[in-house]
Amino acid sequence: MPTIALINQKGGVGKTTSTINLGAGLAMLRKSVLLVDLDPQAHLTYGLGIPAHELEYTVYEVLKGEVTAQEAIVRRDRIEVLPSSLSLSAAEVELSGMAGREFLLKEALAGLPTRDFVLLDCPPSLGLLTLNALTAAQEVFIPLQAEFLALQGMSKLIDTVNVVKRRLNPDLTISGIIGTQFDARKNLNREVVEKIREYFADKLFETLIHDNVSLAEAPSYGQTIFEYRPDCRGAQDYLALSREAAARR
Ligand code: ADP
Ligand code: MG
């Protein structure tokens, strides 16, 4: 099943915003989409208006093997969500002693009927949850904020992907870099994007996601950008990104 992990150990770079709105954009293009929230902060889950604290089952119970992924999946219009909640914060420790601990998500997703896209929203660390995403995925998208020090930490991230590729998941590739929170008026932003392009060449999506306040507001209404402000710049950007991502395969 085409599975993409959105990773960056930095917080605030747009992983969750991109997972939600790329997922929603792909759904608008009539793709079947499953979003998996692997962050104990459950921003993706709440951002889609799903009350994480009221859920009977989340990805945590799935990883522990207590329920199947299908039992925990919530359908939200045209998107399906495997939600998270704060209880997932125990997972890094609780699951660390399990045999095959890096493969728990891969096994859980293997039983599902196939979807066009599965997007994995990762926590801001390179711990066990992110490792589970990297073994379950074939591809990695890295959201990068076009600001000073955007590339700092990149070699650690790439090392981690390469170690996983060598030892656990030979199919894994970094296939897309998403430039986020871009402000064309700022020279620095443009320079940083040029640096990212030099470093990653054609892996950088042509579509840059502009800094757009509606993207920051939508989650507090539990809405995707297409529901909240379908005509705003953020919606245009994420639809263009979705078209590019769909066309790349
Ligand atoms: P991460 O998941 O990497 O920690 P988020 O997607 O949660 O990052 O984004 C961090 C913050 O920045 C959030 O408050 C989000 O609403 C806001 N944000 C993300 N992308 C944009 C954007 N393009 N324009 C404006 N605000 C954004
Ligand atoms: Mg996040």
PDB file of C-alpha atoms and ligand atoms in Angstrom:
ATOM      1  CA  MET A   1       0.000   0.000   0.000  1.00  0.00           C
ATOM      2  CA  PRO A   2       1.574   3.374  -0.999  1.00  0.00           C
ATOM      3  CA  THR A   3       2.649   4.682   2.370  1.00  0.00           C
ATOM      4  CA  ILE A   4       4.463   7.965   3.013  1.00  0.00           C
ATOM      5  CA  ALA A   5       5.980   9.063   6.321  1.00  0.00           C
ATOM      6  CA  LEU A   6       6.147  12.813   6.950  1.00  0.00           C
ATOM      7  CA  ILE A   7       9.146  13.228   9.203  1.00  0.00           C
ATOM      8  CA  ASN A   8      11.349  15.914  10.667  1.00  0.00           C
ATOM      9  CA  GLN A   9      12.642  15.783  14.217  1.00  0.00           C
ATOM     10  CA  LYS A  10      12.082  19.537  14.446  1.00  0.00           C
ATOM     11  CA  GLY A  11       8.690  20.593  15.719  1.00  0.00           C
ATOM     12  CA  GLY A  12       6.670  23.334  14.057  1.00  0.00           C
ATOM     13  CA  VAL A  13       7.874  22.724  10.496  1.00  0.00           C
ATOM     14  CA  GLY A  14       4.469  21.762   9.097  1.00  0.00           C
ATOM     15  CA  LYS A  15       4.340  17.966   9.367  1.00  0.00           C
ATOM     16  CA  THR A  16       0.824  17.862  10.765  1.00  0.00           C
ATOM     17  CA  THR A  17      -0.525  20.729   8.634  1.00  0.00           C
ATOM     18  CA  SER A  18       0.889  19.025   5.543  1.00  0.00           C
ATOM     19  CA  THR A  19      -0.404  15.557   6.465  1.00  0.00           C
ATOM     20  CA  ILE A  20      -3.929  16.897   6.995  1.00  0.00           C
ATOM     21  CA  ASN A  21      -4.097  19.121   3.945  1.00  0.00           C
ATOM     22  CA  LEU A  22      -2.153  16.941   1.524  1.00  0.00           C
ATOM     23  CA  GLY A  23      -4.468  14.132   2.617  1.00  0.00           C
ATOM     24  CA  ALA A  24      -7.525  16.315   2.127  1.00  0.00           C
ATOM     25  CA  GLY A  25      -6.217  17.522  -1.255  1.00  0.00           C
ATOM     26  CA  LEU A  26      -5.637  13.957  -2.429  1.00  0.00           C
ATOM     27  CA  ALA A  27      -9.146  13.052  -1.266  1.00  0.00           C
ATOM     28  CA  MET A  28     -10.455  15.956  -3.383  1.00  0.00           C
ATOM     29  CA  LEU A  29      -8.636  14.385  -6.325  1.00  0.00           C
ATOM     30  CA  ARG A  30     -10.730  11.279  -5.612  1.00  0.00           C
ATOM     31  CA  LYS A  31      -7.919   9.294  -4.061  1.00  0.00           C
ATOM     32  CA  SER A  32      -8.665   7.051  -1.105  1.00  0.00           C
ATOM     33  CA  VAL A  33      -6.642   8.310   1.837  1.00  0.00           C
ATOM     34  CA  LEU A  34      -5.803   7.034   5.291  1.00  0.00           C
ATOM     35  CA  LEU A  35      -4.048   9.382   7.719  1.00  0.00           C
ATOM     36  CA  VAL A  36      -2.222   7.912  10.704  1.00  0.00           C
ATOM     37  CA  ASP A  37      -1.517  10.120  13.708  1.00  0.00           C
ATOM     38  CA  LEU A  38       1.673   8.889  15.384  1.00  0.00           C
ATOM     39  CA  ASP A  39       2.157  11.908  17.629  1.00  0.00           C
ATOM     40  CA  PRO A  40       1.021  11.596  21.274  1.00  0.00           C
ATOM     41  CA  GLN A  41       0.095  15.280  21.092  1.00  0.00           C
ATOM     42  CA  ALA A  42      -2.680  14.161  18.705  1.00  0.00           C
ATOM     43  CA  HIS A  43      -2.653  17.452  16.783  1.00  0.00           C
ATOM     44  CA  LEU A  44      -3.750  15.735  13.587  1.00  0.00           C
ATOM     45  CA  THR A  45      -6.613  13.976  15.373  1.00  0.00           C
ATOM     46  CA  TYR A  46      -7.856  17.136  17.109  1.00  0.00           C
ATOM     47  CA  GLY A  47      -7.137  19.236  14.016  1.00  0.00           C
ATOM     48  CA  LEU A  48      -9.653  17.121  12.125  1.00  0.00           C
ATOM     49  CA  GLY A  49     -12.243  17.640  14.843  1.00  0.00           C
ATOM     50  CA  ILE A  50     -11.927  14.155  16.320  1.00  0.00           C
ATOM     51  CA  PRO A  51     -12.096  14.270  20.138  1.00  0.00           C
ATOM     52  CA  ALA A  52      -9.013  12.174  20.907  1.00  0.00           C
ATOM     53  CA  HIS A  53      -9.687  11.918  24.644  1.00  0.00           C
ATOM     54  CA  GLU A  54     -13.132  10.369  24.067  1.00  0.00           C
ATOM     55  CA  LEU A  55     -12.000   7.621  21.721  1.00  0.00           C
ATOM     56  CA  GLU A  56     -12.246   4.007  22.781  1.00  0.00           C
ATOM     57  CA  TYR A  57      -9.352   2.902  20.580  1.00  0.00           C
ATOM     58  CA  THR A  58      -6.440   4.739  19.053  1.00  0.00           C
ATOM     59  CA  VAL A  59      -3.210   3.839  17.301  1.00  0.00           C
ATOM     60  CA  TYR A  60      -1.808   3.053  20.749  1.00  0.00           C
ATOM     61  CA  GLU A  61      -4.090   0.027  21.252  1.00  0.00           C
ATOM     62  CA  VAL A  62      -3.362  -0.973  17.660  1.00  0.00           C
ATOM     63  CA  LEU A  63       0.416  -0.923  18.193  1.00  0.00           C
ATOM     64  CA  LYS A  64      -0.003  -2.932  21.381  1.00  0.00           C
ATOM     65  CA  GLY A  65      -1.952  -5.523  19.406  1.00  0.00           C
ATOM     66  CA  GLU A  66      -5.150  -5.119  21.408  1.00  0.00           C
ATOM     67  CA  VAL A  67      -7.332  -4.160  18.452  1.00  0.00           C
ATOM     68  CA  THR A  68      -6.941  -4.199  14.682  1.00  0.00           C
ATOM     69  CA  ALA A  69      -6.259  -1.004  12.763  1.00  0.00           C
ATOM     70  CA  GLN A  70      -9.696  -1.350  11.153  1.00  0.00           C
ATOM     71  CA  GLU A  71     -11.366  -1.275  14.575  1.00  0.00           C
ATOM     72  CA  ALA A  72      -9.630   1.970  15.530  1.00  0.00           C
ATOM     73  CA  ILE A  73     -10.053   3.819  12.221  1.00  0.00           C
ATOM     74  CA  VAL A  74     -12.452   6.758  12.222  1.00  0.00           C
ATOM     75  CA  ARG A  75     -14.084   7.802   8.952  1.00  0.00           C
ATOM     76  CA  ARG A  76     -14.293  11.518   8.439  1.00  0.00           C
ATOM     77  CA  ASP A  77     -16.070  12.360   5.205  1.00  0.00           C
ATOM     78  CA  ARG A  78     -13.712  11.205   2.485  1.00  0.00           C
ATOM     79  CA  ILE A  79     -10.680  10.743   4.710  1.00  0.00           C
ATOM     80  CA  GLU A  80     -10.027   7.899   7.093  1.00  0.00           C
ATOM     81  CA  VAL A  81      -8.021   8.542  10.235  1.00  0.00           C
ATOM     82  CA  LEU A  82      -6.192   6.213  12.568  1.00  0.00           C
ATOM     83  CA  PRO A  83      -6.231   8.580  15.533  1.00  0.00           C
ATOM     84  CA  SER A  84      -3.828   9.176  18.388  1.00  0.00           C
ATOM     85  CA  SER A  85      -4.248  10.342  21.944  1.00  0.00           C
ATOM     86  CA  LEU A  86      -2.052  11.283  24.863  1.00  0.00           C
ATOM     87  CA  SER A  87      -1.886   7.625  25.934  1.00  0.00           C
ATOM     88  CA  LEU A  88       0.476   7.080  23.015  1.00  0.00           C
ATOM     89  CA  SER A  89       3.160   8.901  25.004  1.00  0.00           C
ATOM     90  CA  ALA A  90       3.654   5.669  26.964  1.00  0.00           C
ATOM     91  CA  ALA A  91       4.376   3.760  23.764  1.00  0.00           C
ATOM     92  CA  GLU A  92       8.045   4.668  23.336  1.00  0.00           C
ATOM     93  CA  VAL A  93       8.807   3.046  26.701  1.00  0.00           C
ATOM     94  CA  GLU A  94       6.181   0.282  26.791  1.00  0.00           C
ATOM     95  CA  LEU A  95       6.844  -1.031  23.317  1.00  0.00           C
ATOM     96  CA  SER A  96      10.628  -0.771  23.519  1.00  0.00           C
ATOM     97  CA  GLY A  97      10.976  -4.256  25.018  1.00  0.00           C
ATOM     98  CA  MET A  98       8.803  -5.980  22.436  1.00  0.00           C
ATOM     99  CA  ALA A  99      10.338  -8.281  19.850  1.00  0.00           C
ATOM    100  CA  GLY A 100       9.941  -6.765  16.403  1.00  0.00           C
ATOM    101  CA  ARG A 101       9.121  -3.427  18.015  1.00  0.00           C
ATOM    102  CA  GLU A 102      10.018  -1.502  14.853  1.00  0.00           C
ATOM    103  CA  PHE A 103       7.463  -3.448  12.788  1.00  0.00           C
ATOM    104  CA  LEU A 104       4.315  -3.033  14.877  1.00  0.00           C
ATOM    105  CA  LEU A 105       2.752  -0.405  12.606  1.00  0.00           C
ATOM    106  CA  LYS A 106       3.749  -2.183   9.408  1.00  0.00           C
ATOM    107  CA  GLU A 107       2.058  -5.362  10.634  1.00  0.00           C
ATOM    108  CA  ALA A 108      -1.033  -3.486  11.775  1.00  0.00           C
ATOM    109  CA  LEU A 109      -1.444  -1.764   8.397  1.00  0.00           C
ATOM    110  CA  ALA A 110      -0.774  -4.949   6.438  1.00  0.00           C
ATOM    111  CA  GLY A 111      -4.213  -6.294   7.308  1.00  0.00           C
ATOM    112  CA  LEU A 112      -6.080  -3.329   5.812  1.00  0.00           C
ATOM    113  CA  PRO A 113      -7.742  -3.138   2.418  1.00  0.00           C
ATOM    114  CA  THR A 114      -5.527  -1.124   0.102  1.00  0.00           C
ATOM    115  CA  ARG A 115      -5.817   2.664  -0.204  1.00  0.00           C
ATOM    116  CA  ASP A 116      -4.308   5.009  -2.792  1.00  0.00           C
ATOM    117  CA  PHE A 117      -2.338   6.871  -0.115  1.00  0.00           C
ATOM    118  CA  VAL A 118      -1.474   6.285   3.517  1.00  0.00           C
ATOM    119  CA  LEU A 119       0.166   9.312   5.152  1.00  0.00           C
ATOM    120  CA  LEU A 120       1.936   8.949   8.502  1.00  0.00           C
ATOM    121  CA  ASP A 121       2.199  12.076  10.679  1.00  0.00           C
ATOM    122  CA  CYS A 122       5.235  11.605  12.912  1.00  0.00           C
ATOM    123  CA  PRO A 123       6.192  13.133  16.256  1.00  0.00           C
ATOM    124  CA  PRO A 124       9.092  15.615  16.408  1.00  0.00           C
ATOM    125  CA  SER A 125      11.715  13.016  17.316  1.00  0.00           C
ATOM    126  CA  LEU A 126      13.499  10.092  15.733  1.00  0.00           C
ATOM    127  CA  GLY A 127      12.313   7.623  18.394  1.00  0.00           C
ATOM    128  CA  LEU A 128      10.455   4.324  18.181  1.00  0.00           C
ATOM    129  CA  LEU A 129       7.234   5.798  16.774  1.00  0.00           C
ATOM    130  CA  THR A 130       9.093   7.448  13.900  1.00  0.00           C
ATOM    131  CA  LEU A 131      11.040   4.209  13.356  1.00  0.00           C
ATOM    132  CA  ASN A 132       7.721   2.376  13.085  1.00  0.00           C
ATOM    133  CA  ALA A 133       6.648   4.882  10.446  1.00  0.00           C
ATOM    134  CA  LEU A 134       9.905   4.402   8.537  1.00  0.00           C
ATOM    135  CA  THR A 135       9.542   0.624   8.411  1.00  0.00           C
ATOM    136  CA  ALA A 136       5.868   0.836   7.402  1.00  0.00           C
ATOM    137  CA  ALA A 137       6.502   3.378   4.616  1.00  0.00           C
ATOM    138  CA  GLN A 138       8.086   3.128   1.199  1.00  0.00           C
ATOM    139  CA  GLU A 139       8.576   6.868   0.973  1.00  0.00           C
ATOM    140  CA  VAL A 140       9.535   9.805   3.142  1.00  0.00           C
ATOM    141  CA  PHE A 141       8.374  13.390   2.692  1.00  0.00           C
ATOM    142  CA  ILE A 142      10.320  15.955   4.709  1.00  0.00           C
ATOM    143  CA  PRO A 143       8.565  19.255   5.436  1.00  0.00           C
ATOM    144  CA  LEU A 144      11.141  22.035   5.774  1.00  0.00           C
ATOM    145  CA  GLN A 145      10.429  25.535   6.951  1.00  0.00           C
ATOM    146  CA  ALA A 146      12.133  28.028   4.647  1.00  0.00           C
ATOM    147  CA  GLU A 147      13.964  29.818   7.433  1.00  0.00           C
ATOM    148  CA  PHE A 148      17.408  30.161   8.961  1.00  0.00           C
ATOM    149  CA  LEU A 149      18.813  26.771  10.056  1.00  0.00           C
ATOM    150  CA  ALA A 150      16.216  24.860   7.995  1.00  0.00           C
ATOM    151  CA  LEU A 151      18.907  22.389   6.977  1.00  0.00           C
ATOM    152  CA  GLN A 152      20.304  21.998  10.457  1.00  0.00           C
ATOM    153  CA  GLY A 153      19.635  18.477  11.662  1.00  0.00           C
ATOM    154  CA  MET A 154      19.176  17.229   8.086  1.00  0.00           C
ATOM    155  CA  SER A 155      22.250  14.989   8.157  1.00  0.00           C
ATOM    156  CA  LYS A 156      20.974  13.258  11.308  1.00  0.00           C
ATOM    157  CA  LEU A 157      17.598  12.775   9.685  1.00  0.00           C
ATOM    158  CA  ILE A 158      19.103  11.401   6.491  1.00  0.00           C
ATOM    159  CA  ASP A 159      21.424   9.098   8.486  1.00  0.00           C
ATOM    160  CA  THR A 160      18.409   7.719  10.319  1.00  0.00           C
ATOM    161  CA  VAL A 161      16.565   7.068   7.060  1.00  0.00           C
ATOM    162  CA  ASN A 162      19.659   5.354   5.638  1.00  0.00           C
ATOM    163  CA  VAL A 163      20.123   3.130   8.689  1.00  0.00           C
ATOM    164  CA  VAL A 164      16.468   2.076   8.502  1.00  0.00           C
ATOM    165  CA  LYS A 165      16.867   1.434   4.774  1.00  0.00           C
ATOM    166  CA  ARG A 166      19.934  -0.751   5.330  1.00  0.00           C
ATOM    167  CA  ARG A 167      18.699  -2.734   8.281  1.00  0.00           C
ATOM    168  CA  LEU A 168      14.921  -2.777   8.259  1.00  0.00           C
ATOM    169  CA  ASN A 169      13.352  -1.501   5.057  1.00  0.00           C
ATOM    170  CA  PRO A 170      15.405  -1.666   1.829  1.00  0.00           C
ATOM    171  CA  ASP A 171      12.552  -0.074  -0.171  1.00  0.00           C
ATOM    172  CA  LEU A 172      12.631   3.213   1.711  1.00  0.00           C
ATOM    173  CA  THR A 173      13.397   6.432  -0.206  1.00  0.00           C
ATOM    174  CA  ILE A 174      13.213  10.120   0.533  1.00  0.00           C
ATOM    175  CA  SER A 175      10.996  11.117  -2.346  1.00  0.00           C
ATOM    176  CA  GLY A 176       9.738  14.593  -1.510  1.00  0.00           C
ATOM    177  CA  ILE A 177      10.766  17.753   0.271  1.00  0.00           C
ATOM    178  CA  ILE A 178       7.933  20.167   1.090  1.00  0.00           C
ATOM    179  CA  GLY A 179       8.937  23.809   1.513  1.00  0.00           C
ATOM    180  CA  THR A 180       6.554  25.262   4.105  1.00  0.00           C
ATOM    181  CA  GLN A 181       5.682  28.627   5.635  1.00  0.00           C
ATOM    182  CA  PHE A 182       7.256  30.388   2.681  1.00  0.00           C
ATOM    183  CA  ASP A 183       7.094  34.169   2.469  1.00  0.00           C
ATOM    184  CA  ALA A 184       8.276  35.437  -0.917  1.00  0.00           C
ATOM    185  CA  ARG A 185       8.728  38.955   0.466  1.00  0.00           C
ATOM    186  CA  LYS A 186      11.549  37.768   2.660  1.00  0.00           C
ATOM    187  CA  ASN A 187      14.898  37.530   0.895  1.00  0.00           C
ATOM    188  CA  LEU A 188      16.038  35.049   3.499  1.00  0.00           C
ATOM    189  CA  ASN A 189      13.171  32.703   2.621  1.00  0.00           C
ATOM    190  CA  ARG A 190      14.110  32.776  -1.037  1.00  0.00           C
ATOM    191  CA  GLU A 191      17.778  32.130  -0.241  1.00  0.00           C
ATOM    192  CA  VAL A 192      16.904  29.213   2.003  1.00  0.00           C
ATOM    193  CA  VAL A 193      14.697  27.694  -0.702  1.00  0.00           C
ATOM    194  CA  GLU A 194      17.626  27.973  -3.139  1.00  0.00           C
ATOM    195  CA  LYS A 195      19.848  26.158  -0.616  1.00  0.00           C
ATOM    196  CA  ILE A 196      17.229  23.434  -0.173  1.00  0.00           C
ATOM    197  CA  ARG A 197      17.014  23.068  -3.956  1.00  0.00           C
ATOM    198  CA  GLU A 198      20.819  22.793  -4.221  1.00  0.00           C
ATOM    199  CA  TYR A 199      20.873  20.162  -1.524  1.00  0.00           C
ATOM    200  CA  PHE A 200      17.876  18.073  -2.613  1.00  0.00           C
ATOM    201  CA  ALA A 201      17.596  18.975  -6.319  1.00  0.00           C
ATOM    202  CA  ASP A 202      14.361  17.765  -7.879  1.00  0.00           C
ATOM    203  CA  LYS A 203      13.126  16.174  -4.659  1.00  0.00           C
ATOM    204  CA  LEU A 204      11.876  19.596  -3.615  1.00  0.00           C
ATOM    205  CA  PHE A 205       8.266  19.934  -4.747  1.00  0.00           C
ATOM    206  CA  GLU A 206       7.754  22.810  -7.180  1.00  0.00           C
ATOM    207  CA  THR A 207       4.826  23.928  -5.071  1.00  0.00           C
ATOM    208  CA  LEU A 208       5.902  25.939  -2.070  1.00  0.00           C
ATOM    209  CA  ILE A 209       3.447  26.224   0.803  1.00  0.00           C
ATOM    210  CA  HIS A 210       3.155  29.907   1.632  1.00  0.00           C
ATOM    211  CA  ASP A 211       2.834  31.353   5.063  1.00  0.00           C
ATOM    212  CA  ASN A 212      -0.940  31.662   5.376  1.00  0.00           C
ATOM    213  CA  VAL A 213      -2.782  32.428   8.570  1.00  0.00           C
ATOM    214  CA  SER A 214      -5.839  30.385   7.550  1.00  0.00           C
ATOM    215  CA  LEU A 215      -3.683  27.253   7.678  1.00  0.00           C
ATOM    216  CA  ALA A 216      -2.952  27.997  11.328  1.00  0.00           C
ATOM    217  CA  GLU A 217      -6.610  28.777  12.109  1.00  0.00           C
ATOM    218  CA  ALA A 218      -8.326  25.814  10.439  1.00  0.00           C
ATOM    219  CA  PRO A 219      -7.348  23.167  13.053  1.00  0.00           C
ATOM    220  CA  SER A 220      -9.058  25.051  15.864  1.00  0.00           C
ATOM    221  CA  TYR A 221     -12.305  24.577  13.926  1.00  0.00           C
ATOM    222  CA  GLY A 222     -11.506  20.913  13.364  1.00  0.00           C
ATOM    223  CA  GLN A 223     -11.412  21.598   9.632  1.00  0.00           C
ATOM    224  CA  THR A 224      -9.122  21.000   6.703  1.00  0.00           C
ATOM    225  CA  ILE A 225      -8.123  24.098   4.770  1.00  0.00           C
ATOM    226  CA  PHE A 226     -10.575  23.128   2.004  1.00  0.00           C
ATOM    227  CA  GLU A 227     -13.439  23.131   4.472  1.00  0.00           C
ATOM    228  CA  TYR A 228     -12.344  26.249   6.360  1.00  0.00           C
ATOM    229  CA  ARG A 229     -11.260  28.606   3.555  1.00  0.00           C
ATOM    230  CA  PRO A 230     -11.447  26.815   0.213  1.00  0.00           C
ATOM    231  CA  ASP A 231     -10.316  29.922  -1.694  1.00  0.00           C
ATOM    232  CA  CYS A 232      -7.324  30.946   0.410  1.00  0.00           C
ATOM    233  CA  ARG A 233      -3.698  30.727  -0.642  1.00  0.00           C
ATOM    234  CA  GLY A 234      -3.115  27.783   1.683  1.00  0.00           C
ATOM    235  CA  ALA A 235      -5.882  25.778  -0.002  1.00  0.00           C
ATOM    236  CA  GLN A 236      -4.488  26.604  -3.456  1.00  0.00           C
ATOM    237  CA  ASP A 237      -1.001  25.571  -2.374  1.00  0.00           C
ATOM    238  CA  TYR A 238      -2.045  22.273  -0.829  1.00  0.00           C
ATOM    239  CA  LEU A 239      -4.209  21.395  -3.836  1.00  0.00           C
ATOM    240  CA  ALA A 240      -1.257  22.090  -6.151  1.00  0.00           C
ATOM    241  CA  LEU A 241       1.001  20.001  -3.902  1.00  0.00           C
ATOM    242  CA  SER A 242      -1.544  17.177  -3.945  1.00  0.00           C
ATOM    243  CA  ARG A 243      -1.650  17.251  -7.753  1.00  0.00           C
ATOM    244  CA  GLU A 244       2.157  17.079  -7.859  1.00  0.00           C
ATOM    245  CA  ALA A 245       2.301  14.233  -5.352  1.00  0.00           C
ATOM    246  CA  ALA A 246      -0.363  12.298  -7.265  1.00  0.00           C
ATOM    247  CA  ALA A 247       1.407  12.901 -10.587  1.00  0.00           C
ATOM    248  CA  ARG A 248       4.779  11.688  -9.275  1.00  0.00           C
ATOM    249  CA  ARG A 249       3.636   8.074  -9.192  1.00  0.00           C
TER     250      ARG A 249
HETATM  251  P1  ADP B   1       4.696  20.074  13.098  1.00  0.00           P
HETATM  252  O1  ADP B   1       3.651  19.035  12.939  1.00  0.00           O
HETATM  253  O2  ADP B   1       5.895  19.854  12.228  1.00  0.00           O
HETATM  254  O3  ADP B   1       5.087  20.295  14.529  1.00  0.00           O
HETATM  255  P2  ADP B   1       2.592  21.958  12.440  1.00  0.00           P
HETATM  256  O4  ADP B   1       2.012  21.479  11.162  1.00  0.00           O
HETATM  257  O5  ADP B   1       1.839  21.630  13.692  1.00  0.00           O
HETATM  258  O6  ADP B   1       4.099  21.473  12.578  1.00  0.00           O
HETATM  259  O7  ADP B   1       2.811  23.533  12.302  1.00  0.00           O
HETATM  260  C1  ADP B   1       3.336  24.307  13.367  1.00  0.00           C
HETATM  261  C2  ADP B   1       2.499  25.568  13.557  1.00  0.00           C
HETATM  262  O8  ADP B   1       2.596  26.392  12.415  1.00  0.00           O
HETATM  263  C3  ADP B   1       1.030  25.279  13.751  1.00  0.00           C
HETATM  264  O9  ADP B   1       0.500  26.222  14.639  1.00  0.00           O
HETATM  265  C4  ADP B   1       0.458  25.460  12.354  1.00  0.00           C
HETATM  266  O10 ADP B   1      -0.908  25.831  12.397  1.00  0.00           O
HETATM  267  C5  ADP B   1       1.325  26.577  11.810  1.00  0.00           C
HETATM  268  N1  ADP B   1       1.514  26.471  10.355  1.00  0.00           N
HETATM  269  C6  ADP B   1       1.894  25.381   9.656  1.00  0.00           C
HETATM  270  N2  ADP B   1       2.011  25.653   8.349  1.00  0.00           N
HETATM  271  C7  ADP B   1       1.708  26.961   8.208  1.00  0.00           C
HETATM  272  C8  ADP B   1       1.666  27.869   7.084  1.00  0.00           C
HETATM  273  N3  ADP B   1       1.968  27.473   5.848  1.00  0.00           N
HETATM  274  N4  ADP B   1       1.310  29.157   7.324  1.00  0.00           N
HETATM  275  C9  ADP B   1       1.012  29.577   8.573  1.00  0.00           C
HETATM  276  N5  ADP B   1       1.036  28.792   9.667  1.00  0.00           N
HETATM  277  C10 ADP B   1       1.388  27.489   9.493  1.00  0.00           C
HETATM  278 MG    MG B   2       2.866  17.707  14.361  1.00  0.00          MG
END
